[in-house]
Amino acid sequence: MDRDDKEPETAAGSAPTDPAEDPSAGLVVPYLESLELHAPGEDEPIRIDISRPTGPEQSPPLEWVQFGLPTYREGEPAGWPRSVLAELLPQPGALGDFLEHLPPGLRLARILEEIDPADVDDFSLVELVAAHKRMEAWSAGRAARAAAVLAERDSVNPTWPGDVPGRTRGECVVGQELSMRLRITKQAAVKIATCGRAFGGMFEPTGELLDRGLIDWPR
């Protein structure tokens, strides 16, 4: 028997509960998008959006919709990238349309990790490359911010030959530290830290564009 055909179970001698009169009745509906509340003396109901995930530190509903996730869950379903790709890959061009506007970050990384380029159509391969480049820009922005934090540490700001820290005398050795580890020039390493500092100040909009993959590191 379907759920809608079942008679509500009630205690002996009690009348069936009207869901409209029972404040707990809504709890049996797991994926409500909104609620309507009627305030006393008001003709128009107040609509409240409850599609936002209820768990802590969840992403906005828009991103959940973009990635094909349910909009009313405590957490992400296990294995959701494979489920999404199983629906998209058999349709030519569908994966490309899906990837085109996805924001870079951990969710996009999980999607890309599951994709074998050999299984992707020509159009979608272009968007697959573009998605990886957005991830590259996102990672570059985070690396720059980490370098900026390092540049403020006492360990890379010696006080010699005087007693003023290097961060104010231009003697910060963050360039030397990063250039040795990254195998790049000192100037290139200093630029990373300098940009990271700027992303927290005057060039914050530029840093935001990099985080969203809308520009790349050279630009």
mmCIF file with all atom_site columns, C-alpha atoms in Angstrom:
data_model
loop_
_atom_site.group_PDB
_atom_site.id
_atom_site.type_symbol
_atom_site.label_atom_id
_atom_site.label_alt_id
_atom_site.label_comp_id
_atom_site.label_asym_id
_atom_site.label_entity_id
_atom_site.label_seq_id
_atom_site.pdbx_PDB_ins_code
_atom_site.Cartn_x
_atom_site.Cartn_y
_atom_site.Cartn_z
_atom_site.occupancy
_atom_site.B_iso_or_equiv
_atom_site.pdbx_formal_charge
_atom_site.auth_seq_id
_atom_site.auth_comp_id
_atom_site.auth_asym_id
_atom_site.auth_atom_id
_atom_site.pdbx_PDB_model_num
ATOM 1   C CA . MET A 1 1   ? 0.000   0.000  0.000   1.00 0.00 ? 1   MET A CA 1
ATOM 2   C CA . ASP A 1 2   ? 1.300   3.481  -0.817  1.00 0.00 ? 2   ASP A CA 1
ATOM 3   C CA . ARG A 1 3   ? 2.140   5.869  1.964   1.00 0.00 ? 3   ARG A CA 1
ATOM 4   C CA . ASP A 1 4   ? -0.694  8.223  0.940   1.00 0.00 ? 4   ASP A CA 1
ATOM 5   C CA . ASP A 1 5   ? -3.248  5.375  1.158   1.00 0.00 ? 5   ASP A CA 1
ATOM 6   C CA . LYS A 1 6   ? -2.428  4.415  4.728   1.00 0.00 ? 6   LYS A CA 1
ATOM 7   C CA . GLU A 1 7   ? -4.805  5.453  7.481   1.00 0.00 ? 7   GLU A CA 1
ATOM 8   C CA . PRO A 1 8   ? -3.116  7.412  10.286  1.00 0.00 ? 8   PRO A CA 1
ATOM 9   C CA . GLU A 1 9   ? -2.461  5.367  13.387  1.00 0.00 ? 9   GLU A CA 1
ATOM 10  C CA . THR A 1 10  ? -4.135  6.797  16.468  1.00 0.00 ? 10  THR A CA 1
ATOM 11  C CA . ALA A 1 11  ? -4.392  5.809  20.091  1.00 0.00 ? 11  ALA A CA 1
ATOM 12  C CA . ALA A 1 12  ? -7.472  3.914  21.150  1.00 0.00 ? 12  ALA A CA 1
ATOM 13  C CA . GLY A 1 13  ? -10.460 6.185  21.613  1.00 0.00 ? 13  GLY A CA 1
ATOM 14  C CA . SER A 1 14  ? -8.759  9.251  20.093  1.00 0.00 ? 14  SER A CA 1
ATOM 15  C CA . ALA A 1 15  ? -9.659  11.052 16.896  1.00 0.00 ? 15  ALA A CA 1
ATOM 16  C CA . PRO A 1 16  ? -7.242  11.120 13.944  1.00 0.00 ? 16  PRO A CA 1
ATOM 17  C CA . THR A 1 17  ? -4.797  14.015 14.178  1.00 0.00 ? 17  THR A CA 1
ATOM 18  C CA . ASP A 1 18  ? -5.170  16.798 11.647  1.00 0.00 ? 18  ASP A CA 1
ATOM 19  C CA . PRO A 1 19  ? -1.646  17.652 10.337  1.00 0.00 ? 19  PRO A CA 1
ATOM 20  C CA . ALA A 1 20  ? -2.680  21.302 10.092  1.00 0.00 ? 20  ALA A CA 1
ATOM 21  C CA . GLU A 1 21  ? -3.428  21.324 13.843  1.00 0.00 ? 21  GLU A CA 1
ATOM 22  C CA . ASP A 1 22  ? -0.480  19.188 14.954  1.00 0.00 ? 22  ASP A CA 1
ATOM 23  C CA . PRO A 1 23  ? 2.754   21.200 15.162  1.00 0.00 ? 23  PRO A CA 1
ATOM 24  C CA . SER A 1 24  ? 4.824   17.997 15.021  1.00 0.00 ? 24  SER A CA 1
ATOM 25  C CA . ALA A 1 25  ? 3.215   16.779 11.800  1.00 0.00 ? 25  ALA A CA 1
ATOM 26  C CA . GLY A 1 26  ? 5.713   18.636 9.625   1.00 0.00 ? 26  GLY A CA 1
ATOM 27  C CA . LEU A 1 27  ? 8.555   16.554 11.039  1.00 0.00 ? 27  LEU A CA 1
ATOM 28  C CA . VAL A 1 28  ? 7.597   13.566 8.899   1.00 0.00 ? 28  VAL A CA 1
ATOM 29  C CA . VAL A 1 29  ? 8.219   15.547 5.694   1.00 0.00 ? 29  VAL A CA 1
ATOM 30  C CA . PRO A 1 30  ? 12.011  15.356 5.142   1.00 0.00 ? 30  PRO A CA 1
ATOM 31  C CA . TYR A 1 31  ? 12.590  17.683 2.191   1.00 0.00 ? 31  TYR A CA 1
ATOM 32  C CA . LEU A 1 32  ? 10.420  20.772 2.588   1.00 0.00 ? 32  LEU A CA 1
ATOM 33  C CA . GLU A 1 33  ? 11.596  23.801 0.630   1.00 0.00 ? 33  GLU A CA 1
ATOM 34  C CA . SER A 1 34  ? 9.661   26.433 2.593   1.00 0.00 ? 34  SER A CA 1
ATOM 35  C CA . LEU A 1 35  ? 7.127   27.007 5.332   1.00 0.00 ? 35  LEU A CA 1
ATOM 36  C CA . GLU A 1 36  ? 4.191   29.425 5.376   1.00 0.00 ? 36  GLU A CA 1
ATOM 37  C CA . LEU A 1 37  ? 3.306   31.069 8.677   1.00 0.00 ? 37  LEU A CA 1
ATOM 38  C CA . HIS A 1 38  ? 0.164   33.147 9.236   1.00 0.00 ? 38  HIS A CA 1
ATOM 39  C CA . ALA A 1 39  ? 0.709   36.035 11.633  1.00 0.00 ? 39  ALA A CA 1
ATOM 40  C CA . PRO A 1 40  ? -2.315  37.340 13.580  1.00 0.00 ? 40  PRO A CA 1
ATOM 41  C CA . GLY A 1 41  ? -3.989  40.231 11.766  1.00 0.00 ? 41  GLY A CA 1
ATOM 42  C CA . GLU A 1 42  ? -2.010  39.690 8.545   1.00 0.00 ? 42  GLU A CA 1
ATOM 43  C CA . ASP A 1 43  ? -3.706  38.590 5.322   1.00 0.00 ? 43  ASP A CA 1
ATOM 44  C CA . GLU A 1 44  ? -0.577  37.482 3.495   1.00 0.00 ? 44  GLU A CA 1
ATOM 45  C CA . PRO A 1 45  ? 1.307   34.449 4.841   1.00 0.00 ? 45  PRO A CA 1
ATOM 46  C CA . ILE A 1 46  ? 4.996   34.748 5.719   1.00 0.00 ? 46  ILE A CA 1
ATOM 47  C CA . ARG A 1 47  ? 7.087   32.357 3.633   1.00 0.00 ? 47  ARG A CA 1
ATOM 48  C CA . ILE A 1 48  ? 10.284  31.079 5.263   1.00 0.00 ? 48  ILE A CA 1
ATOM 49  C CA . ASP A 1 49  ? 12.948  29.349 3.171   1.00 0.00 ? 49  ASP A CA 1
ATOM 50  C CA . ILE A 1 50  ? 14.147  26.193 4.934   1.00 0.00 ? 50  ILE A CA 1
ATOM 51  C CA . SER A 1 51  ? 16.062  24.746 2.004   1.00 0.00 ? 51  SER A CA 1
ATOM 52  C CA . ARG A 1 52  ? 19.378  25.743 3.567   1.00 0.00 ? 52  ARG A CA 1
ATOM 53  C CA . PRO A 1 53  ? 21.226  22.753 5.049   1.00 0.00 ? 53  PRO A CA 1
ATOM 54  C CA . THR A 1 54  ? 20.799  22.644 8.803   1.00 0.00 ? 54  THR A CA 1
ATOM 55  C CA . GLY A 1 55  ? 24.204  21.223 9.750   1.00 0.00 ? 55  GLY A CA 1
ATOM 56  C CA . PRO A 1 56  ? 27.084  23.403 11.003  1.00 0.00 ? 56  PRO A CA 1
ATOM 57  C CA . GLU A 1 57  ? 29.305  25.181 8.470   1.00 0.00 ? 57  GLU A CA 1
ATOM 58  C CA . GLN A 1 58  ? 27.285  24.027 5.461   1.00 0.00 ? 58  GLN A CA 1
ATOM 59  C CA . SER A 1 59  ? 27.513  25.750 2.104   1.00 0.00 ? 59  SER A CA 1
ATOM 60  C CA . PRO A 1 60  ? 24.702  27.930 0.784   1.00 0.00 ? 60  PRO A CA 1
ATOM 61  C CA . PRO A 1 61  ? 21.829  26.173 -1.024  1.00 0.00 ? 61  PRO A CA 1
ATOM 62  C CA . LEU A 1 62  ? 22.976  27.595 -4.386  1.00 0.00 ? 62  LEU A CA 1
ATOM 63  C CA . GLU A 1 63  ? 26.210  25.622 -4.295  1.00 0.00 ? 63  GLU A CA 1
ATOM 64  C CA . TRP A 1 64  ? 24.345  22.482 -3.271  1.00 0.00 ? 64  TRP A CA 1
ATOM 65  C CA . VAL A 1 65  ? 22.087  22.902 -6.291  1.00 0.00 ? 65  VAL A CA 1
ATOM 66  C CA . GLN A 1 66  ? 25.083  23.529 -8.559  1.00 0.00 ? 66  GLN A CA 1
ATOM 67  C CA . PHE A 1 67  ? 26.721  20.280 -7.499  1.00 0.00 ? 67  PHE A CA 1
ATOM 68  C CA . GLY A 1 68  ? 23.515  18.245 -7.654  1.00 0.00 ? 68  GLY A CA 1
ATOM 69  C CA . LEU A 1 69  ? 23.256  17.772 -3.888  1.00 0.00 ? 69  LEU A CA 1
ATOM 70  C CA . PRO A 1 70  ? 19.990  17.593 -1.930  1.00 0.00 ? 70  PRO A CA 1
ATOM 71  C CA . THR A 1 71  ? 19.060  20.919 -0.398  1.00 0.00 ? 71  THR A CA 1
ATOM 72  C CA . TYR A 1 72  ? 17.750  19.726 2.969   1.00 0.00 ? 72  TYR A CA 1
ATOM 73  C CA . ARG A 1 73  ? 20.293  17.385 4.539   1.00 0.00 ? 73  ARG A CA 1
ATOM 74  C CA . GLU A 1 74  ? 22.574  17.418 7.552   1.00 0.00 ? 74  GLU A CA 1
ATOM 75  C CA . GLY A 1 75  ? 25.515  16.386 5.370   1.00 0.00 ? 75  GLY A CA 1
ATOM 76  C CA . GLU A 1 76  ? 26.594  15.345 1.905   1.00 0.00 ? 76  GLU A CA 1
ATOM 77  C CA . PRO A 1 77  ? 25.580  11.831 0.781   1.00 0.00 ? 77  PRO A CA 1
ATOM 78  C CA . ALA A 1 78  ? 28.461  9.378  0.602   1.00 0.00 ? 78  ALA A CA 1
ATOM 79  C CA . GLY A 1 79  ? 29.746  8.828  -2.918  1.00 0.00 ? 79  GLY A CA 1
ATOM 80  C CA . TRP A 1 80  ? 27.738  11.688 -4.430  1.00 0.00 ? 80  TRP A CA 1
ATOM 81  C CA . PRO A 1 81  ? 30.375  12.571 -7.102  1.00 0.00 ? 81  PRO A CA 1
ATOM 82  C CA . ARG A 1 82  ? 30.097  9.133  -8.689  1.00 0.00 ? 82  ARG A CA 1
ATOM 83  C CA . SER A 1 83  ? 26.311  9.292  -8.655  1.00 0.00 ? 83  SER A CA 1
ATOM 84  C CA . VAL A 1 84  ? 26.337  12.680 -10.390 1.00 0.00 ? 84  VAL A CA 1
ATOM 85  C CA . LEU A 1 85  ? 28.852  11.557 -13.014 1.00 0.00 ? 85  LEU A CA 1
ATOM 86  C CA . ALA A 1 86  ? 26.933  8.338  -13.704 1.00 0.00 ? 86  ALA A CA 1
ATOM 87  C CA . GLU A 1 87  ? 24.010  10.455 -14.895 1.00 0.00 ? 87  GLU A CA 1
ATOM 88  C CA . LEU A 1 88  ? 26.081  12.958 -16.892 1.00 0.00 ? 88  LEU A CA 1
ATOM 89  C CA . LEU A 1 89  ? 28.715  10.922 -18.742 1.00 0.00 ? 89  LEU A CA 1
ATOM 90  C CA . PRO A 1 90  ? 26.317  8.948  -21.001 1.00 0.00 ? 90  PRO A CA 1
ATOM 91  C CA . GLN A 1 91  ? 24.915  12.245 -22.370 1.00 0.00 ? 91  GLN A CA 1
ATOM 92  C CA . PRO A 1 92  ? 27.218  14.055 -24.844 1.00 0.00 ? 92  PRO A CA 1
ATOM 93  C CA . GLY A 1 93  ? 27.959  17.573 -23.628 1.00 0.00 ? 93  GLY A CA 1
ATOM 94  C CA . ALA A 1 94  ? 26.133  17.168 -20.319 1.00 0.00 ? 94  ALA A CA 1
ATOM 95  C CA . LEU A 1 95  ? 29.308  16.998 -18.253 1.00 0.00 ? 95  LEU A CA 1
ATOM 96  C CA . GLY A 1 96  ? 30.628  20.157 -19.902 1.00 0.00 ? 96  GLY A CA 1
ATOM 97  C CA . ASP A 1 97  ? 27.435  22.051 -19.135 1.00 0.00 ? 97  ASP A CA 1
ATOM 98  C CA . PHE A 1 98  ? 27.652  20.823 -15.541 1.00 0.00 ? 98  PHE A CA 1
ATOM 99  C CA . LEU A 1 99  ? 31.303  21.798 -15.032 1.00 0.00 ? 99  LEU A CA 1
ATOM 100 C CA . GLU A 1 100 ? 31.126  25.187 -16.743 1.00 0.00 ? 100 GLU A CA 1
ATOM 101 C CA . HIS A 1 101 ? 29.962  27.260 -13.782 1.00 0.00 ? 101 HIS A CA 1
ATOM 102 C CA . LEU A 1 102 ? 31.085  25.166 -10.800 1.00 0.00 ? 102 LEU A CA 1
ATOM 103 C CA . PRO A 1 103 ? 33.106  27.205 -8.282  1.00 0.00 ? 103 PRO A CA 1
ATOM 104 C CA . PRO A 1 104 ? 36.586  25.935 -7.397  1.00 0.00 ? 104 PRO A CA 1
ATOM 105 C CA . GLY A 1 105 ? 37.105  24.324 -4.044  1.00 0.00 ? 105 GLY A CA 1
ATOM 106 C CA . LEU A 1 106 ? 36.970  20.988 -2.280  1.00 0.00 ? 106 LEU A CA 1
ATOM 107 C CA . ARG A 1 107 ? 33.720  19.849 -3.918  1.00 0.00 ? 107 ARG A CA 1
ATOM 108 C CA . LEU A 1 108 ? 35.003  20.527 -7.418  1.00 0.00 ? 108 LEU A CA 1
ATOM 109 C CA . ALA A 1 109 ? 38.198  18.679 -6.527  1.00 0.00 ? 109 ALA A CA 1
ATOM 110 C CA . ARG A 1 110 ? 36.158  15.634 -5.528  1.00 0.00 ? 110 ARG A CA 1
ATOM 111 C CA . ILE A 1 111 ? 34.296  15.729 -8.835  1.00 0.00 ? 111 ILE A CA 1
ATOM 112 C CA . LEU A 1 112 ? 37.469  16.100 -10.908 1.00 0.00 ? 112 LEU A CA 1
ATOM 113 C CA . GLU A 1 113 ? 39.176  13.282 -9.039  1.00 0.00 ? 113 GLU A CA 1
ATOM 114 C CA . GLU A 1 114 ? 36.518  10.855 -10.272 1.00 0.00 ? 114 GLU A CA 1
ATOM 115 C CA . ILE A 1 115 ? 36.696  11.857 -13.960 1.00 0.00 ? 115 ILE A CA 1
ATOM 116 C CA . ASP A 1 116 ? 38.752  9.835  -16.448 1.00 0.00 ? 116 ASP A CA 1
ATOM 117 C CA . PRO A 1 117 ? 39.396  12.108 -19.485 1.00 0.00 ? 117 PRO A CA 1
ATOM 118 C CA . ALA A 1 118 ? 39.235  9.064  -21.746 1.00 0.00 ? 118 ALA A CA 1
ATOM 119 C CA . ASP A 1 119 ? 35.518  8.735  -20.933 1.00 0.00 ? 119 ASP A CA 1
ATOM 120 C CA . VAL A 1 120 ? 34.677  12.387 -21.734 1.00 0.00 ? 120 VAL A CA 1
ATOM 121 C CA . ASP A 1 121 ? 33.345  13.814 -25.003 1.00 0.00 ? 121 ASP A CA 1
ATOM 122 C CA . ASP A 1 122 ? 35.231  16.548 -26.878 1.00 0.00 ? 122 ASP A CA 1
ATOM 123 C CA . PHE A 1 123 ? 33.063  19.462 -25.726 1.00 0.00 ? 123 PHE A CA 1
ATOM 124 C CA . SER A 1 124 ? 33.198  18.386 -22.106 1.00 0.00 ? 124 SER A CA 1
ATOM 125 C CA . LEU A 1 125 ? 36.975  17.936 -22.248 1.00 0.00 ? 125 LEU A CA 1
ATOM 126 C CA . VAL A 1 126 ? 37.324  21.677 -22.878 1.00 0.00 ? 126 VAL A CA 1
ATOM 127 C CA . GLU A 1 127 ? 35.308  22.400 -19.732 1.00 0.00 ? 127 GLU A CA 1
ATOM 128 C CA . LEU A 1 128 ? 37.282  19.758 -17.843 1.00 0.00 ? 128 LEU A CA 1
ATOM 129 C CA . VAL A 1 129 ? 40.517  21.600 -18.624 1.00 0.00 ? 129 VAL A CA 1
ATOM 130 C CA . ALA A 1 130 ? 38.904  24.919 -17.646 1.00 0.00 ? 130 ALA A CA 1
ATOM 131 C CA . ALA A 1 131 ? 37.731  23.421 -14.339 1.00 0.00 ? 131 ALA A CA 1
ATOM 132 C CA . HIS A 1 132 ? 41.249  22.254 -13.520 1.00 0.00 ? 132 HIS A CA 1
ATOM 133 C CA . LYS A 1 133 ? 42.585  25.736 -14.313 1.00 0.00 ? 133 LYS A CA 1
ATOM 134 C CA . ARG A 1 134 ? 40.026  27.274 -11.921 1.00 0.00 ? 134 ARG A CA 1
ATOM 135 C CA . MET A 1 135 ? 41.326  24.927 -9.250  1.00 0.00 ? 135 MET A CA 1
ATOM 136 C CA . GLU A 1 136 ? 44.855  26.045 -10.104 1.00 0.00 ? 136 GLU A CA 1
ATOM 137 C CA . ALA A 1 137 ? 43.891  29.702 -9.593  1.00 0.00 ? 137 ALA A CA 1
ATOM 138 C CA . TRP A 1 138 ? 42.081  28.896 -6.332  1.00 0.00 ? 138 TRP A CA 1
ATOM 139 C CA . SER A 1 139 ? 45.144  27.063 -5.033  1.00 0.00 ? 139 SER A CA 1
ATOM 140 C CA . ALA A 1 140 ? 47.467  29.913 -6.106  1.00 0.00 ? 140 ALA A CA 1
ATOM 141 C CA . GLY A 1 141 ? 45.408  32.395 -4.103  1.00 0.00 ? 141 GLY A CA 1
ATOM 142 C CA . ARG A 1 142 ? 45.617  30.242 -1.001  1.00 0.00 ? 142 ARG A CA 1
ATOM 143 C CA . ALA A 1 143 ? 49.355  29.743 -1.451  1.00 0.00 ? 143 ALA A CA 1
ATOM 144 C CA . ALA A 1 144 ? 49.855  33.509 -1.667  1.00 0.00 ? 144 ALA A CA 1
ATOM 145 C CA . ARG A 1 145 ? 47.914  34.093 1.530   1.00 0.00 ? 145 ARG A CA 1
ATOM 146 C CA . ALA A 1 146 ? 49.934  31.422 3.325   1.00 0.00 ? 146 ALA A CA 1
ATOM 147 C CA . ALA A 1 147 ? 53.162  33.047 2.109   1.00 0.00 ? 147 ALA A CA 1
ATOM 148 C CA . ALA A 1 148 ? 51.928  36.401 3.436   1.00 0.00 ? 148 ALA A CA 1
ATOM 149 C CA . VAL A 1 149 ? 51.384  34.882 6.877   1.00 0.00 ? 149 VAL A CA 1
ATOM 150 C CA . LEU A 1 150 ? 54.911  33.440 6.792   1.00 0.00 ? 150 LEU A CA 1
ATOM 151 C CA . ALA A 1 151 ? 56.313  36.837 5.814   1.00 0.00 ? 151 ALA A CA 1
ATOM 152 C CA . GLU A 1 152 ? 55.004  38.279 9.100   1.00 0.00 ? 152 GLU A CA 1
ATOM 153 C CA . ARG A 1 153 ? 56.645  35.641 11.310  1.00 0.00 ? 153 ARG A CA 1
ATOM 154 C CA . ASP A 1 154 ? 59.610  36.613 13.476  1.00 0.00 ? 154 ASP A CA 1
ATOM 155 C CA . SER A 1 155 ? 61.571  33.638 12.150  1.00 0.00 ? 155 SER A CA 1
ATOM 156 C CA . VAL A 1 156 ? 61.936  35.244 8.706   1.00 0.00 ? 156 VAL A CA 1
ATOM 157 C CA . ASN A 1 157 ? 62.381  38.803 10.003  1.00 0.00 ? 157 ASN A CA 1
ATOM 158 C CA . PRO A 1 158 ? 65.816  39.015 11.625  1.00 0.00 ? 158 PRO A CA 1
ATOM 159 C CA . THR A 1 159 ? 66.743  42.169 13.505  1.00 0.00 ? 159 THR A CA 1
ATOM 160 C CA . TRP A 1 160 ? 70.345  42.335 12.283  1.00 0.00 ? 160 TRP A CA 1
ATOM 161 C CA . PRO A 1 161 ? 72.268  44.511 11.657  1.00 0.00 ? 161 PRO A CA 1
ATOM 162 C CA . GLY A 1 162 ? 70.188  46.705 13.975  1.00 0.00 ? 162 GLY A CA 1
ATOM 163 C CA . ASP A 1 163 ? 67.316  46.074 16.348  1.00 0.00 ? 163 ASP A CA 1
ATOM 164 C CA . VAL A 1 164 ? 64.435  46.767 13.936  1.00 0.00 ? 164 VAL A CA 1
ATOM 165 C CA . PRO A 1 165 ? 62.598  43.708 12.546  1.00 0.00 ? 165 PRO A CA 1
ATOM 166 C CA . GLY A 1 166 ? 63.112  43.038 8.866   1.00 0.00 ? 166 GLY A CA 1
ATOM 167 C CA . ARG A 1 167 ? 59.445  43.464 8.002   1.00 0.00 ? 167 ARG A CA 1
ATOM 168 C CA . THR A 1 168 ? 59.969  47.215 8.241   1.00 0.00 ? 168 THR A CA 1
ATOM 169 C CA . ARG A 1 169 ? 63.556  47.358 6.913   1.00 0.00 ? 169 ARG A CA 1
ATOM 170 C CA . GLY A 1 170 ? 63.106  45.180 3.819   1.00 0.00 ? 170 GLY A CA 1
ATOM 171 C CA . GLU A 1 171 ? 65.321  42.435 5.253   1.00 0.00 ? 171 GLU A CA 1
ATOM 172 C CA . CYS A 1 172 ? 62.584  39.785 5.430   1.00 0.00 ? 172 CYS A CA 1
ATOM 173 C CA . VAL A 1 173 ? 64.052  36.487 4.210   1.00 0.00 ? 173 VAL A CA 1
ATOM 174 C CA . VAL A 1 174 ? 60.755  34.875 3.190   1.00 0.00 ? 174 VAL A CA 1
ATOM 175 C CA . GLY A 1 175 ? 61.942  35.086 -0.427  1.00 0.00 ? 175 GLY A CA 1
ATOM 176 C CA . GLN A 1 176 ? 65.014  32.986 0.340   1.00 0.00 ? 176 GLN A CA 1
ATOM 177 C CA . GLU A 1 177 ? 62.994  30.424 2.292   1.00 0.00 ? 177 GLU A CA 1
ATOM 178 C CA . LEU A 1 178 ? 60.348  29.955 -0.391  1.00 0.00 ? 178 LEU A CA 1
ATOM 179 C CA . SER A 1 179 ? 62.714  30.104 -3.356  1.00 0.00 ? 179 SER A CA 1
ATOM 180 C CA . MET A 1 180 ? 64.749  27.180 -2.023  1.00 0.00 ? 180 MET A CA 1
ATOM 181 C CA . ARG A 1 181 ? 61.674  25.060 -1.380  1.00 0.00 ? 181 ARG A CA 1
ATOM 182 C CA . LEU A 1 182 ? 59.768  25.948 -4.567  1.00 0.00 ? 182 LEU A CA 1
ATOM 183 C CA . ARG A 1 183 ? 62.868  26.077 -6.792  1.00 0.00 ? 183 ARG A CA 1
ATOM 184 C CA . ILE A 1 184 ? 62.010  29.524 -8.095  1.00 0.00 ? 184 ILE A CA 1
ATOM 185 C CA . THR A 1 185 ? 63.853  32.828 -8.014  1.00 0.00 ? 185 THR A CA 1
ATOM 186 C CA . LYS A 1 186 ? 63.904  34.957 -4.895  1.00 0.00 ? 186 LYS A CA 1
ATOM 187 C CA . GLN A 1 187 ? 61.990  37.688 -6.754  1.00 0.00 ? 187 GLN A CA 1
ATOM 188 C CA . ALA A 1 188 ? 59.234  35.261 -7.750  1.00 0.00 ? 188 ALA A CA 1
ATOM 189 C CA . ALA A 1 189 ? 58.944  34.023 -4.174  1.00 0.00 ? 189 ALA A CA 1
ATOM 190 C CA . VAL A 1 190 ? 58.768  37.557 -2.781  1.00 0.00 ? 190 VAL A CA 1
ATOM 191 C CA . LYS A 1 191 ? 56.032  38.341 -5.315  1.00 0.00 ? 191 LYS A CA 1
ATOM 192 C CA . ILE A 1 192 ? 53.903  35.473 -3.962  1.00 0.00 ? 192 ILE A CA 1
ATOM 193 C CA . ALA A 1 193 ? 54.094  36.842 -0.423  1.00 0.00 ? 193 ALA A CA 1
ATOM 194 C CA . THR A 1 194 ? 53.573  40.425 -1.598  1.00 0.00 ? 194 THR A CA 1
ATOM 195 C CA . CYS A 1 195 ? 50.434  39.474 -3.500  1.00 0.00 ? 195 CYS A CA 1
ATOM 196 C CA . GLY A 1 196 ? 49.140  37.548 -0.504  1.00 0.00 ? 196 GLY A CA 1
ATOM 197 C CA . ARG A 1 197 ? 49.492  40.649 1.640   1.00 0.00 ? 197 ARG A CA 1
ATOM 198 C CA . ALA A 1 198 ? 47.760  42.776 -0.994  1.00 0.00 ? 198 ALA A CA 1
ATOM 199 C CA . PHE A 1 199 ? 44.826  40.334 -1.188  1.00 0.00 ? 199 PHE A CA 1
ATOM 200 C CA . GLY A 1 200 ? 44.111  41.201 2.436   1.00 0.00 ? 200 GLY A CA 1
ATOM 201 C CA . GLY A 1 201 ? 44.093  44.930 1.722   1.00 0.00 ? 201 GLY A CA 1
ATOM 202 C CA . MET A 1 202 ? 43.865  47.155 -1.329  1.00 0.00 ? 202 MET A CA 1
ATOM 203 C CA . PHE A 1 203 ? 43.677  44.276 -3.815  1.00 0.00 ? 203 PHE A CA 1
ATOM 204 C CA . GLU A 1 204 ? 41.087  42.213 -1.949  1.00 0.00 ? 204 GLU A CA 1
ATOM 205 C CA . PRO A 1 205 ? 38.742  42.173 -5.009  1.00 0.00 ? 205 PRO A CA 1
ATOM 206 C CA . THR A 1 206 ? 41.585  40.756 -7.110  1.00 0.00 ? 206 THR A CA 1
ATOM 207 C CA . GLY A 1 207 ? 42.138  38.015 -4.554  1.00 0.00 ? 207 GLY A CA 1
ATOM 208 C CA . GLU A 1 208 ? 38.436  37.189 -4.588  1.00 0.00 ? 208 GLU A CA 1
ATOM 209 C CA . LEU A 1 209 ? 38.472  36.836 -8.379  1.00 0.00 ? 209 LEU A CA 1
ATOM 210 C CA . LEU A 1 210 ? 41.449  34.488 -8.093  1.00 0.00 ? 210 LEU A CA 1
ATOM 211 C CA . ASP A 1 211 ? 39.662  32.429 -5.417  1.00 0.00 ? 211 ASP A CA 1
ATOM 212 C CA . ARG A 1 212 ? 36.687  32.045 -7.747  1.00 0.00 ? 212 ARG A CA 1
ATOM 213 C CA . GLY A 1 213 ? 38.856  31.037 -10.693 1.00 0.00 ? 213 GLY A CA 1
ATOM 214 C CA . LEU A 1 214 ? 37.781  34.027 -12.763 1.00 0.00 ? 214 LEU A CA 1
ATOM 215 C CA . ILE A 1 215 ? 41.402  35.118 -13.314 1.00 0.00 ? 215 ILE A CA 1
ATOM 216 C CA . ASP A 1 216 ? 44.613  33.097 -13.271 1.00 0.00 ? 216 ASP A CA 1
ATOM 217 C CA . TRP A 1 217 ? 47.838  33.739 -11.353 1.00 0.00 ? 217 TRP A CA 1
ATOM 218 C CA . PRO A 1 218 ? 49.780  35.451 -14.190 1.00 0.00 ? 218 PRO A CA 1
ATOM 219 C CA . ARG A 1 219 ? 46.941  37.948 -14.665 1.00 0.00 ? 219 ARG A CA 1
#
